[in-house]
mmCIF file of C-alpha atoms and ligand atoms in Angstrom:
data_model
loop_
_atom_site.group_PDB
_atom_site.id
_atom_site.type_symbol
_atom_site.label_atom_id
_atom_site.label_comp_id
_atom_site.label_asym_id
_atom_site.label_seq_id
_atom_site.Cartn_x
_atom_site.Cartn_y
_atom_site.Cartn_z
ATOM 1 C CA UNK M 326 -12.237 -18.881 -10.084
ATOM 2 C CA UNK M 327 -12.472 -16.684 -7.006
ATOM 3 C CA UNK M 328 -9.871 -14.572 -5.253
ATOM 4 C CA UNK M 329 -8.107 -15.839 -2.145
ATOM 5 C CA UNK M 330 -6.261 -14.172 0.715
ATOM 6 C CA UNK M 331 -2.502 -14.431 0.109
ATOM 7 C CA UNK M 332 -0.487 -15.705 3.073
ATOM 8 C CA UNK M 333 1.594 -13.102 4.865
ATOM 9 C CA UNK M 334 5.242 -13.504 3.758
ATOM 10 C CA UNK M 335 6.327 -13.342 7.454
ATOM 11 C CA UNK M 336 4.835 -14.020 10.892
ATOM 12 C CA UNK M 337 2.248 -11.684 12.428
ATOM 13 C CA UNK M 338 4.742 -10.586 15.086
ATOM 14 C CA UNK M 339 7.637 -10.141 12.641
ATOM 15 C CA UNK M 340 7.228 -6.374 12.261
ATOM 16 C CA UNK M 341 7.264 -5.673 16.009
ATOM 17 C CA UNK M 342 7.747 -3.195 17.571
ATOM 18 C CA UNK M 343 6.987 -0.953 14.602
ATOM 19 C CA UNK M 344 3.746 -2.646 13.561
ATOM 20 C CA UNK M 345 2.258 -4.682 16.394
ATOM 21 C CA UNK M 346 1.066 -8.288 16.289
ATOM 22 C CA UNK M 347 -2.608 -7.591 17.004
ATOM 23 C CA UNK M 348 -2.780 -5.012 14.232
ATOM 24 C CA UNK M 349 -1.215 -7.446 11.762
ATOM 25 C CA UNK M 350 -3.593 -10.249 12.790
ATOM 26 C CA UNK M 351 -6.690 -8.082 12.375
ATOM 27 C CA UNK M 352 -5.429 -6.154 9.357
ATOM 28 C CA UNK M 353 -4.510 -9.253 7.368
ATOM 29 C CA UNK M 354 -6.923 -11.828 8.795
ATOM 30 C CA UNK M 355 -10.039 -9.658 9.104
ATOM 31 C CA UNK M 356 -9.764 -6.518 6.967
ATOM 32 C CA UNK M 357 -7.929 -7.980 3.990
ATOM 33 C CA UNK M 358 -10.004 -11.168 4.203
ATOM 34 C CA UNK M 359 -13.177 -9.056 4.108
ATOM 35 C CA UNK M 360 -12.039 -7.270 0.932
ATOM 36 C CA UNK M 361 -11.425 -10.653 -0.686
ATOM 37 C CA UNK M 362 -14.783 -12.072 0.442
ATOM 38 C CA UNK M 363 -16.757 -8.991 -0.572
ATOM 39 C CA UNK M 364 -14.978 -8.809 -3.924
ATOM 40 C CA UNK M 365 -15.889 -12.438 -4.611
ATOM 41 C CA UNK M 366 -19.514 -11.737 -3.656
ATOM 42 C CA UNK M 367 -19.636 -8.629 -5.854
ATOM 43 C CA UNK M 368 -18.367 -10.383 -8.986
ATOM 44 C CA UNK M 369 -20.180 -13.725 -8.538
ATOM 45 C CA UNK M 370 -22.399 -14.419 -11.523
ATOM 46 C CA UNK M 371 -21.415 -11.185 -13.305
ATOM 47 C CA UNK M 372 -19.282 -10.663 -16.432
ATOM 48 C CA UNK M 373 -16.453 -9.574 -14.077
ATOM 49 C CA UNK M 374 -16.130 -13.085 -12.668
ATOM 50 C CA UNK M 375 -12.921 -14.641 -14.007
ATOM 51 C CA UNK M 376 -11.220 -11.333 -14.809
ATOM 52 C CA UNK M 377 -7.830 -10.628 -13.287
ATOM 53 C CA UNK M 378 -7.537 -8.242 -10.355
ATOM 54 C CA UNK M 379 -5.371 -5.937 -12.501
ATOM 55 C CA UNK M 380 -8.053 -5.818 -15.212
ATOM 56 C CA UNK M 381 -10.760 -4.979 -12.684
ATOM 57 C CA UNK M 382 -8.689 -2.267 -11.002
ATOM 58 C CA UNK M 383 -7.822 -0.680 -14.368
ATOM 59 C CA UNK M 384 -11.506 0.026 -15.088
ATOM 60 C CA UNK M 385 -12.461 1.101 -11.565
ATOM 61 C CA UNK M 386 -14.385 4.099 -12.862
ATOM 62 C CA UNK M 387 -16.867 1.989 -14.761
ATOM 63 C CA UNK M 388 -17.412 -0.935 -12.368
ATOM 64 C CA UNK M 389 -19.654 -1.061 -9.311
ATOM 65 C CA UNK M 390 -18.467 0.661 -6.102
ATOM 66 C CA UNK M 391 -18.339 -2.773 -4.436
ATOM 67 C CA UNK M 392 -15.879 -4.103 -7.028
ATOM 68 C CA UNK M 393 -13.857 -0.870 -7.049
ATOM 69 C CA UNK M 394 -13.574 -0.681 -3.234
ATOM 70 C CA UNK M 395 -13.002 -4.356 -2.532
ATOM 71 C CA UNK M 396 -10.902 -4.983 -5.643
ATOM 72 C CA UNK M 397 -8.756 -1.990 -4.702
ATOM 73 C CA UNK M 398 -8.616 -3.225 -1.116
ATOM 74 C CA UNK M 399 -7.432 -6.653 -2.235
ATOM 75 C CA UNK M 400 -4.806 -5.243 -4.618
ATOM 76 C CA UNK M 401 -3.534 -2.607 -2.168
ATOM 77 C CA UNK M 402 -3.145 -4.974 0.769
ATOM 78 C CA UNK M 403 -1.553 -7.766 -1.294
ATOM 79 C CA UNK M 404 0.969 -5.146 -2.436
ATOM 80 C CA UNK M 405 1.472 -3.685 1.055
ATOM 81 C CA UNK M 406 2.462 -7.007 2.697
ATOM 82 C CA UNK M 407 5.120 -7.488 0.005
ATOM 83 C CA UNK M 408 6.834 -4.122 0.438
ATOM 84 C CA UNK M 409 7.167 -4.673 4.194
ATOM 85 C CA UNK M 410 9.650 -6.998 5.855
ATOM 86 C CA UNK M 411 11.180 -7.740 9.240
ATOM 87 C CA UNK M 412 14.756 -6.552 9.855
ATOM 88 C CA UNK M 413 14.320 -4.141 6.965
ATOM 89 C CA UNK M 414 14.319 -0.374 6.614
ATOM 90 C CA UNK M 415 17.540 1.543 6.170
ATOM 91 C CA UNK M 416 17.997 3.214 2.830
ATOM 92 C CA UNK M 417 17.653 2.095 -0.785
ATOM 93 C CA UNK M 418 20.803 1.455 -2.802
ATOM 94 C CA UNK M 419 21.775 1.404 -6.475
ATOM 95 C CA UNK M 420 19.551 2.773 -9.256
ATOM 96 C CA UNK M 421 16.613 3.367 -6.939
ATOM 97 C CA UNK M 422 18.730 5.439 -4.530
ATOM 98 C CA UNK M 423 20.021 7.489 -7.469
ATOM 99 C CA UNK M 424 16.518 8.015 -8.842
ATOM 100 C CA UNK M 425 15.253 9.127 -5.416
ATOM 101 C CA UNK M 426 18.118 11.634 -5.106
ATOM 102 C CA UNK M 427 17.527 12.921 -8.638
ATOM 103 C CA UNK M 428 13.757 13.276 -8.215
ATOM 104 C CA UNK M 429 13.519 14.570 -4.658
ATOM 105 C CA UNK M 430 16.973 16.020 -3.847
ATOM 106 C CA UNK M 431 17.817 13.502 -1.129
ATOM 107 C CA UNK M 432 16.486 10.413 0.662
ATOM 108 C CA UNK M 433 15.489 12.582 3.637
ATOM 109 C CA UNK M 434 13.613 15.019 1.403
ATOM 110 C CA UNK M 435 11.838 12.061 -0.218
ATOM 111 C CA UNK M 436 10.834 10.616 3.177
ATOM 112 C CA UNK M 437 9.458 13.963 4.284
ATOM 113 C CA UNK M 438 7.419 14.399 1.111
ATOM 114 C CA UNK M 439 6.096 10.831 1.235
ATOM 115 C CA UNK M 440 5.103 11.138 4.917
ATOM 116 C CA UNK M 441 3.435 14.441 4.120
ATOM 117 C CA UNK M 442 1.351 12.737 1.425
ATOM 118 C CA UNK M 443 0.213 10.247 4.078
ATOM 119 C CA UNK M 444 -0.451 12.950 6.669
ATOM 120 C CA UNK M 445 -2.464 15.163 4.347
ATOM 121 C CA UNK M 446 -4.671 12.389 2.983
ATOM 122 C CA UNK M 447 -7.859 13.316 4.848
ATOM 123 C CA UNK M 448 -9.724 10.336 6.277
ATOM 124 C CA UNK M 449 -8.823 6.929 4.894
ATOM 125 C CA UNK M 450 -6.497 6.200 2.016
ATOM 126 C CA UNK M 451 -2.984 5.494 0.855
ATOM 127 C CA UNK M 452 0.237 7.343 0.020
ATOM 128 C CA UNK M 453 2.268 6.043 -2.908
ATOM 129 C CA UNK M 454 5.631 6.214 -4.609
ATOM 130 C CA UNK M 455 4.970 5.531 -8.274
ATOM 131 C CA UNK M 456 6.809 5.357 -11.565
ATOM 132 C CA UNK M 457 5.153 7.627 -14.102
ATOM 133 C CA UNK M 458 6.697 8.036 -17.564
ATOM 134 C CA UNK M 459 9.964 6.589 -16.255
ATOM 135 C CA UNK M 460 10.153 9.070 -13.354
ATOM 136 C CA UNK M 461 9.366 8.792 -9.655
ATOM 137 C CA UNK M 462 6.375 10.634 -8.213
ATOM 138 C CA UNK M 463 4.606 10.742 -4.865
ATOM 139 C CA UNK M 464 0.833 10.680 -4.757
ATOM 140 C CA UNK M 465 -2.058 9.669 -2.548
ATOM 141 C CA UNK M 466 -5.475 8.147 -3.107
ATOM 142 C CA UNK M 467 -8.707 8.076 -1.079
ATOM 143 C CA UNK M 468 -10.363 4.932 0.292
ATOM 144 C CA UNK M 469 -9.053 1.817 -1.512
ATOM 145 C CA UNK M 470 -8.288 3.558 -4.795
ATOM 146 C CA UNK M 471 -4.771 3.231 -6.200
ATOM 147 C CA UNK M 472 -2.625 4.749 -8.967
ATOM 148 C CA UNK M 473 -3.407 1.874 -11.369
ATOM 149 C CA UNK M 474 -7.057 2.948 -11.502
ATOM 150 C CA UNK M 475 -8.436 4.925 -14.408
ATOM 151 C CA UNK M 476 -10.001 7.244 -11.811
ATOM 152 C CA UNK M 477 -6.692 8.092 -10.074
ATOM 153 C CA UNK M 478 -5.719 11.785 -10.109
ATOM 154 C CA UNK M 479 -2.102 10.725 -10.670
ATOM 155 C CA UNK M 480 -1.664 7.454 -12.532
ATOM 156 C CA UNK M 481 1.445 5.297 -12.467
ATOM 157 C CA UNK M 482 2.967 2.012 -11.344
ATOM 158 C CA UNK M 483 3.175 1.792 -7.526
ATOM 159 C CA UNK M 484 6.546 0.683 -6.126
ATOM 160 C CA UNK M 485 5.938 1.711 -2.488
ATOM 161 C CA UNK M 486 2.758 2.433 -0.592
ATOM 162 C CA UNK M 487 1.538 2.985 2.923
ATOM 163 C CA UNK M 488 -1.927 2.325 4.300
ATOM 164 C CA UNK M 489 -3.118 5.335 6.303
ATOM 165 C CA UNK M 490 -6.508 3.913 7.250
ATOM 166 C CA UNK M 491 -6.888 4.039 11.035
ATOM 167 C CA UNK M 492 -7.183 0.230 11.078
ATOM 168 C CA UNK M 493 -3.510 0.128 9.999
ATOM 169 C CA UNK M 494 -2.232 1.873 13.122
ATOM 170 C CA UNK M 495 -4.928 2.696 15.686
ATOM 171 C CA UNK M 496 -4.306 -0.133 18.196
ATOM 172 C CA UNK M 497 -0.700 0.926 18.753
ATOM 173 C CA UNK M 498 -0.602 4.570 17.714
ATOM 174 C CA UNK M 499 -4.230 5.683 18.271
ATOM 175 C CA UNK M 500 -4.556 9.070 16.562
ATOM 176 C CA UNK M 501 -0.800 9.521 16.078
ATOM 177 C CA UNK M 502 -0.571 8.891 12.338
ATOM 178 C CA UNK M 503 2.744 10.772 12.131
ATOM 179 C CA UNK M 504 4.366 8.342 14.594
ATOM 180 C CA UNK M 505 3.141 5.370 12.575
ATOM 181 C CA UNK M 506 4.525 6.923 9.393
ATOM 182 C CA UNK M 507 7.908 7.418 11.091
ATOM 183 C CA UNK M 508 7.928 3.809 12.338
ATOM 184 C CA UNK M 509 6.980 2.587 8.845
ATOM 185 C CA UNK M 510 10.491 3.368 7.524
ATOM 186 C CA UNK M 511 11.891 0.617 9.783
ATOM 187 C CA UNK M 512 9.951 -2.094 7.977
ATOM 188 C CA UNK M 513 10.223 -1.010 4.335
ATOM 189 C CA UNK M 514 11.571 -3.827 2.179
ATOM 190 C CA UNK M 515 13.839 -1.774 -0.100
ATOM 191 C CA UNK M 516 14.966 -4.895 -1.977
ATOM 192 C CA UNK M 517 11.373 -5.449 -3.071
ATOM 193 C CA UNK M 518 10.860 -1.765 -3.882
ATOM 194 C CA UNK M 519 14.040 -1.791 -6.002
ATOM 195 C CA UNK M 520 12.815 -4.887 -7.827
ATOM 196 C CA UNK M 521 9.466 -3.187 -8.568
ATOM 197 C CA UNK M 522 11.313 -0.048 -9.689
ATOM 198 C CA UNK M 523 13.467 -2.011 -12.134
ATOM 199 C CA UNK M 524 10.355 -3.637 -13.594
ATOM 200 C CA UNK M 525 8.367 -0.400 -13.838
ATOM 201 C CA UNK M 526 11.038 1.788 -15.469
HETATM 202 MN MN1 MN3 H 1623 -5.722 -1.584 5.424
#
């Protein structure tokens, strides 16, 4: 049983103008597809074949770099497409909004801290909002690592994440990562994030 590329839950142009069509086509169709293909190659004929993606990611520190990088890449991107949506953005409501206020002071303070995690991740990686011991935390990971990995500096259940690899924004924003991170708030699917929060608590 090999891994397959999940379909995007919306059209490639659905996140315009915040995330452009060409970026979505290449990011999903080429980059994510490559993580899936290389993961399948790396596990073929090994004891890792047949294991779930979650099980592989959980033991990232003791599997081959190819499985760690491509398994992380597959998990991270599958997650990322789900927490984005067209005609989204705005602010969270309900329990999640309360938890954000309690943990970070305000929604604006949270957004600033989250964007800062993305800005200060040197090179390629991800910024995350996670649930750790029932509380919200912001963290970041290098490369295709994520907070579910045993090797993560800060471990927890991701409920929001942003890809800060240049391939996620370079066609439209070139070197302007900060602009991309500002635009990102317009396409966050807070309904999905709230659903993940309720499950993770
Ligand atoms: Mn990416």
